[in-house]
């Protein structure tokens, strides 16, 4: 059974850093486009960053220069390094995998940034 499991969320002060990880239980990690999304109550889920199967990266304008997405095939892990965090980054962060019509979501990890 394919699963995405996130970890690394928590409470941090404004200006601080957090590192989110997502482990993907698949034997074919390299063929998936991997992303982080985030959602706050009452709002639509929004794309934070994507790293494609060819390692191209895409970032939301709101996180450019502060967040870095990387993928690690040795242990099937997706990482989101978040620096210079702001209160508006507070949300539940979700890992997402997509490949030719197949998509999977993790259950999410909460990030809270205090001012």
Coordinates of N, CA, C and O in Angstrom, one line a residue:
X1 N 0.8 -1.2 0.0 CA 0.0 0.0 0.0 C 0.9 1.2 0.0 O 1.8 1.4 0.8
X2 N 0.6 2.2 -0.9 CA 1.4 3.4 -1.0 C 1.0 4.4 0.1 O -0.2 4.6 0.3
X3 N 2.0 4.9 0.8 CA 1.7 5.9 1.8 C 2.7 7.0 1.8 O 3.9 6.8 1.4
X4 N 2.2 8.2 2.2 CA 3.1 9.4 2.4 C 2.9 9.7 3.8 O 1.8 9.9 4.3
X5 N 4.0 9.9 4.5 CA 4.0 10.2 6.0 C 4.9 11.4 6.2 O 6.1 11.3 6.0
X6 N 4.2 12.5 6.7 CA 5.0 13.7 7.0 C 5.4 13.8 8.4 O 4.8 13.2 9.3
X7 N 6.5 14.5 8.7 CA 6.9 14.8 10.0 C 7.7 16.1 10.0 O 8.0 16.6 9.0
X8 N 7.9 16.6 11.2 CA 8.7 17.8 11.4 C 8.0 19.1 11.7 O 8.6 20.1 11.9
X9 N 6.7 19.1 11.7 CA 5.9 20.3 12.0 C 6.1 20.6 13.5 O 6.7 19.9 14.3
X10 N 5.6 21.8 13.8 CA 5.7 22.2 15.2 C 5.4 23.7 15.4 O 5.0 24.4 14.4
X11 N 5.8 24.2 16.6 CA 5.6 25.6 16.9 C 7.0 26.3 16.9 O 7.9 25.8 17.5
X12 N 7.1 27.5 16.2 CA 8.3 28.2 16.1 C 8.1 29.7 16.1 O 7.0 30.1 15.7
X13 N 9.0 30.4 16.5 CA 8.8 31.9 16.6 C 9.1 32.5 15.2 O 9.8 31.9 14.4
X14 N 8.5 33.6 14.9 CA 8.8 34.3 13.7 C 10.3 34.5 13.5 O 11.0 34.9 14.4
X15 N 10.7 34.2 12.2 CA 12.2 34.3 11.9 C 12.9 33.0 12.1 O 14.0 32.9 11.7
X16 N 12.2 32.0 12.7 CA 12.9 30.7 12.9 C 12.8 29.8 11.7 O 12.3 30.2 10.6
X17 N 13.2 28.6 11.9 CA 13.3 27.6 10.9 C 12.7 26.2 11.3 O 12.6 25.9 12.5
X18 N 12.1 25.5 10.3 CA 11.7 24.2 10.5 C 12.0 23.4 9.3 O 12.1 23.9 8.2
X19 N 12.1 22.1 9.5 CA 12.4 21.2 8.4 C 11.3 20.1 8.4 O 11.2 19.3 9.3
X20 N 10.6 20.0 7.3 CA 9.6 19.0 7.1 C 10.1 17.9 6.3 O 10.8 18.1 5.3
X21 N 9.7 16.7 6.6 CA 10.1 15.5 5.9 C 8.9 14.7 5.5 O 7.9 14.7 6.2
X22 N 9.0 14.0 4.4 CA 7.9 13.2 3.9 C 8.5 11.9 3.4 O 9.3 12.0 2.4
X23 N 8.1 10.8 3.9 CA 8.6 9.5 3.4 C 7.6 8.8 2.6 O 6.4 8.8 3.0
X24 N 7.9 8.4 1.4 CA 7.0 7.8 0.4 C 7.3 6.3 0.3 O 8.5 6.0 -0.1
X25 N 6.3 5.5 0.6 CA 6.6 4.1 0.5 C 6.3 3.5 -0.9 O 5.3 2.9 -1.2
X26 N 7.3 3.8 -1.8 CA 7.2 3.3 -3.1 C 8.5 2.8 -3.6 O 9.6 3.3 -3.1
X27 N 8.6 1.8 -4.5 CA 9.8 1.3 -5.0 C 10.3 2.2 -6.2 O 11.4 2.0 -6.7
X28 N 9.4 3.1 -6.7 CA 9.7 3.9 -7.9 C 9.7 5.3 -7.5 O 9.1 6.1 -8.2
X29 N 10.4 5.8 -6.5 CA 10.4 7.2 -6.0 C 10.7 8.1 -7.2 O 10.2 9.2 -7.3
X30 N 11.7 7.7 -8.0 CA 12.2 8.7 -9.0 C 11.3 9.1 -10.1 O 11.5 10.1 -10.8
X31 N 10.2 8.4 -10.2 CA 9.3 8.7 -11.3 C 8.1 9.7 -10.9 O 7.4 10.1 -11.8
X32 N 8.1 10.0 -9.7 CA 7.0 10.8 -9.1 C 7.4 12.3 -9.1 O 8.5 12.6 -8.7
X33 N 6.5 13.2 -9.4 CA 6.6 14.6 -9.1 C 6.1 14.8 -7.7 O 5.0 14.4 -7.3
X34 N 6.9 15.4 -6.9 CA 6.6 15.6 -5.4 C 6.4 17.0 -5.1 O 7.2 17.9 -5.5
X35 N 5.5 17.3 -4.2 CA 5.1 18.6 -3.8 C 4.8 18.8 -2.4 O 4.4 17.8 -1.7
X36 N 4.9 20.0 -1.9 CA 4.3 20.4 -0.6 C 3.2 21.4 -0.9 O 3.4 22.3 -1.6
X37 N 2.1 21.1 -0.2 CA 0.9 22.1 -0.2 C 0.7 22.5 1.2 O 1.2 21.9 2.2
X38 N -0.1 23.6 1.4 CA -0.5 24.0 2.7 C -1.9 24.5 2.7 O -2.4 24.9 1.7
X39 N -2.5 24.4 3.9 CA -3.9 24.8 4.0 C -4.2 25.4 5.3 O -3.8 24.8 6.4
X40 N -5.0 26.5 5.4 CA -5.5 27.0 6.6 C -7.0 26.8 6.6 O -7.6 26.8 5.5
X41 N -7.6 26.7 7.8 CA -9.0 26.5 7.8 C -9.8 27.6 7.1 O -9.5 28.8 7.2
X42 N -10.7 27.2 6.2 CA -11.6 28.1 5.5 C -11.0 28.6 4.2 O -11.6 29.4 3.5
X43 N -9.8 28.1 3.9 CA -9.1 28.5 2.6 C -8.8 27.3 1.8 O -8.7 26.2 2.3
X44 N -8.6 27.5 0.5 CA -8.2 26.4 -0.4 C -6.7 26.0 -0.1 O -5.9 26.8 0.3
X45 N -6.5 24.8 -0.4 CA -5.1 24.2 -0.3 C -4.3 24.9 -1.4 O -4.8 25.0 -2.5
X46 N -3.1 25.3 -1.0 CA -2.3 26.0 -2.0 C -0.9 25.3 -2.1 O -0.4 24.8 -1.2
X47 N -0.4 25.4 -3.4 CA 0.9 24.8 -3.6 C 2.0 25.7 -3.0 O 2.0 26.9 -3.2
X48 N 2.9 25.0 -2.3 CA 4.1 25.7 -1.7 C 5.3 25.5 -2.6 O 6.0 26.5 -3.0
X49 N 5.6 24.3 -3.0 CA 6.8 24.0 -3.8 C 6.6 22.6 -4.4 O 6.0 21.7 -3.8
X50 N 7.3 22.4 -5.6 CA 7.3 21.2 -6.3 C 8.7 20.9 -6.7 O 9.4 21.8 -7.1
X51 N 9.1 19.6 -6.7 CA 10.3 19.1 -7.3 C 9.9 18.0 -8.2 O 9.3 17.0 -7.8
X52 N 10.1 18.2 -9.5 CA 9.7 17.2 -10.5 C 10.6 16.0 -10.5 O 11.7 15.9 -9.8
X53 N 10.2 14.9 -11.3 CA 11.1 13.7 -11.4 C 12.4 14.0 -12.0 O 13.3 13.2 -11.9
X54 N 12.5 15.2 -12.7 CA 13.8 15.6 -13.3 C 14.5 16.6 -12.5 O 15.4 17.2 -12.9
X55 N 14.0 16.8 -11.2 CA 14.6 17.7 -10.3 C 14.4 19.2 -10.5 O 15.2 20.0 -10.0
X56 N 13.5 19.5 -11.4 CA 13.2 21.0 -11.6 C 12.4 21.4 -10.4 O 11.6 20.6 -9.8
X57 N 12.5 22.6 -10.0 CA 11.8 23.1 -8.8 C 10.9 24.3 -9.1 O 11.2 25.1 -10.0
X58 N 9.8 24.4 -8.4 CA 8.8 25.5 -8.6 C 8.4 25.9 -7.2 O 8.2 25.0 -6.3
X59 N 8.4 27.2 -7.0 CA 8.0 27.7 -5.6 C 6.9 28.8 -5.8 O 6.8 29.5 -6.7
X60 N 6.0 28.8 -4.8 CA 5.1 29.9 -4.7 C 5.9 31.2 -4.4 O 6.9 31.2 -3.7
X61 N 5.4 32.3 -5.0 CA 6.0 33.6 -4.8 C 6.2 33.9 -3.3 O 7.3 34.5 -2.9
X62 N 5.3 33.5 -2.5 CA 5.3 33.9 -1.1 C 6.5 33.2 -0.3 O 6.8 33.6 0.8
X63 N 7.0 32.1 -0.9 CA 8.1 31.4 -0.1 C 9.4 31.4 -0.8 O 10.4 30.9 -0.3
X64 N 9.5 32.0 -2.0 CA 10.8 32.1 -2.8 C 11.8 32.7 -1.9 O 11.6 33.8 -1.3
X65 N 13.0 32.1 -1.9 CA 14.1 32.7 -1.2 C 14.1 32.3 0.3 O 15.1 32.5 1.0
X66 N 13.1 31.7 0.8 CA 13.0 31.3 2.2 C 12.9 29.7 2.3 O 13.4 29.2 3.3
X67 N 12.2 29.1 1.4 CA 12.0 27.7 1.5 C 12.8 27.0 0.4 O 13.0 27.5 -0.7
X68 N 13.2 25.7 0.7 CA 13.9 24.9 -0.3 C 13.4 23.5 -0.2 O 13.3 22.9 0.8
X69 N 13.0 23.0 -1.4 CA 12.5 21.7 -1.5 C 13.5 20.8 -2.2 O 14.2 21.2 -3.1
X70 N 13.7 19.6 -1.6 CA 14.7 18.6 -2.1 C 14.1 17.2 -2.0 O 13.3 16.9 -1.2
X71 N 14.6 16.4 -2.9 CA 14.2 15.0 -2.9 C 15.4 14.1 -2.7 O 16.5 14.4 -3.2
X72 N 15.3 13.0 -2.0 CA 16.4 12.1 -1.7 C 16.0 10.7 -2.0 O 15.3 10.0 -1.3
X73 N 16.5 10.2 -3.1 CA 16.1 8.9 -3.6 C 16.7 7.7 -2.8 O 16.2 6.6 -2.8
X74 N 17.8 8.0 -2.0 CA 18.4 6.9 -1.2 C 17.4 6.4 -0.2 O 17.5 5.2 0.2
X75 N 16.6 7.3 0.3 CA 15.6 6.9 1.4 C 14.2 7.3 1.1 O 13.3 7.4 2.0
X76 N 13.9 7.6 -0.2 CA 12.5 8.0 -0.6 C 11.9 9.1 0.2 O 10.8 9.0 0.7
X77 N 12.7 10.1 0.4 CA 12.3 11.2 1.3 C 12.2 12.5 0.5 O 13.1 12.9 -0.3
X78 N 11.2 13.3 0.8 CA 11.0 14.6 0.3 C 11.2 15.6 1.5 O 10.6 15.3 2.6
X79 N 12.0 16.6 1.3 CA 12.2 17.6 2.4 C 11.9 19.0 2.0 O 12.1 19.4 0.9
X80 N 11.3 19.7 3.0 CA 11.1 21.1 2.8 C 11.8 21.9 3.9 O 11.4 21.8 5.1
X81 N 12.8 22.6 3.6 CA 13.5 23.4 4.6 C 12.9 24.8 4.6 O 12.9 25.4 3.5
X82 N 12.4 25.2 5.7 CA 11.7 26.5 5.8 C 12.5 27.4 6.7 O 12.7 27.1 7.9
X83 N 13.0 28.5 6.2 CA 13.7 29.5 6.9 C 13.0 30.8 7.0 O 12.1 31.0 6.2
X84 N 13.4 31.7 7.9 CA 12.8 33.0 8.0 C 11.2 32.9 8.0 O 10.5 33.6 7.3
X85 N 10.8 32.0 8.8 CA 9.3 31.8 8.9 C 8.5 33.0 9.4 O 9.0 33.8 10.2
X86 N 7.3 33.2 8.8 CA 6.5 34.3 9.2 C 5.2 33.7 9.7 O 4.8 32.6 9.4
X87 N 4.4 34.5 10.5 CA 3.1 34.1 11.0 C 2.2 33.6 9.9 O 1.4 32.7 10.1
X88 N 2.3 34.2 8.7 CA 1.4 33.9 7.6 C 1.8 32.5 7.0 O 1.1 32.0 6.1
X89 N 2.9 31.9 7.4 CA 3.2 30.6 7.0 C 2.5 29.5 7.8 O 2.6 28.3 7.5
X90 N 1.8 29.9 8.9 CA 1.0 29.0 9.7 C 0.0 28.3 8.9 O -0.8 28.9 8.2
X91 N 0.0 27.0 8.9 CA -0.9 26.2 8.1 C -0.6 24.7 8.4 O 0.4 24.3 9.1
X92 N -1.5 23.8 7.9 CA -1.2 22.4 7.8 C -0.5 22.1 6.5 O -1.0 22.5 5.5
X93 N 0.6 21.5 6.6 CA 1.4 21.2 5.4 C 1.2 19.7 4.9 O 1.4 18.8 5.8
X94 N 1.0 19.6 3.7 CA 0.7 18.2 3.1 C 1.7 17.9 2.0 O 2.1 18.7 1.2
X95 N 2.1 16.6 2.1 CA 3.0 16.1 1.0 C 2.1 15.5 -0.1 O 1.1 14.9 0.2
X96 N 2.5 15.6 -1.3 CA 1.7 15.2 -2.4 C 2.7 14.5 -3.5 O 3.8 15.0 -3.7
X97 N 2.2 13.4 -4.0 CA 2.9 12.7 -5.1 C 2.0 12.6 -6.3 O 0.8 12.2 -6.2
X98 N 2.6 12.8 -7.5 CA 1.8 12.7 -8.7 C 2.6 12.0 -9.8 O 3.8 12.3 -10.0
X99 N 1.9 11.1 -10.5 CA 2.6 10.4 -11.7 C 1.5 9.9 -12.6 O 0.8 8.9 -12.2
X100 N 1.4 10.5 -13.8 CA 0.6 10.0 -14.8 C -0.9 9.6 -14.3 O -1.3 8.4 -14.5
X101 N -1.5 10.6 -13.8 CA -2.9 10.4 -13.4 C -3.1 9.8 -12.0 O -4.2 9.7 -11.5
X102 N -2.0 9.3 -11.4 CA -2.1 8.8 -10.0 C -1.6 9.9 -9.0 O -0.6 10.5 -9.3
X103 N -2.4 10.1 -8.0 CA -2.0 11.1 -7.0 C -2.2 10.5 -5.6 O -3.1 9.7 -5.3
X104 N -1.3 10.9 -4.7 CA -1.4 10.5 -3.3 C -1.1 11.7 -2.4 O -0.3 12.6 -2.7
X105 N -1.8 11.7 -1.2 CA -1.6 12.8 -0.2 C -1.3 12.1 1.1 O -1.7 11.1 1.5
X106 N -0.4 12.9 1.8 CA -0.2 12.5 3.2 C -1.3 13.1 4.1 O -2.2 13.8 3.6
X107 N -1.2 12.8 5.4 CA -2.2 13.3 6.3 C -2.0 14.7 6.8 O -2.8 15.3 7.5
X108 N -0.8 15.2 6.6 CA -0.4 16.6 6.9 C 0.3 16.7 8.3 O 0.2 15.8 9.1
X109 N 1.0 17.8 8.4 CA 1.7 18.1 9.6 C 1.5 19.6 9.9 O 1.7 20.5 9.0
X110 N 1.2 20.0 11.1 CA 0.9 21.4 11.5 C 2.1 22.2 11.7 O 3.0 21.8 12.5
X111 N 2.2 23.4 11.1 CA 3.2 24.3 11.3 C 2.6 25.6 11.9 O 1.6 26.1 11.3
X112 N 3.0 26.0 13.0 CA 2.5 27.3 13.7 C 3.7 28.2 13.9 O 4.6 27.8 14.6
X113 N 3.6 29.4 13.4 CA 4.6 30.4 13.6 C 4.0 31.6 14.4 O 3.1 32.2 14.0
X114 N 4.6 31.8 15.6 CA 4.2 32.8 16.5 C 4.9 34.1 16.2 O 6.0 34.1 15.8
X115 N 4.2 35.2 16.4 CA 4.8 36.6 16.2 C 5.5 37.1 17.4 O 5.4 36.6 18.5

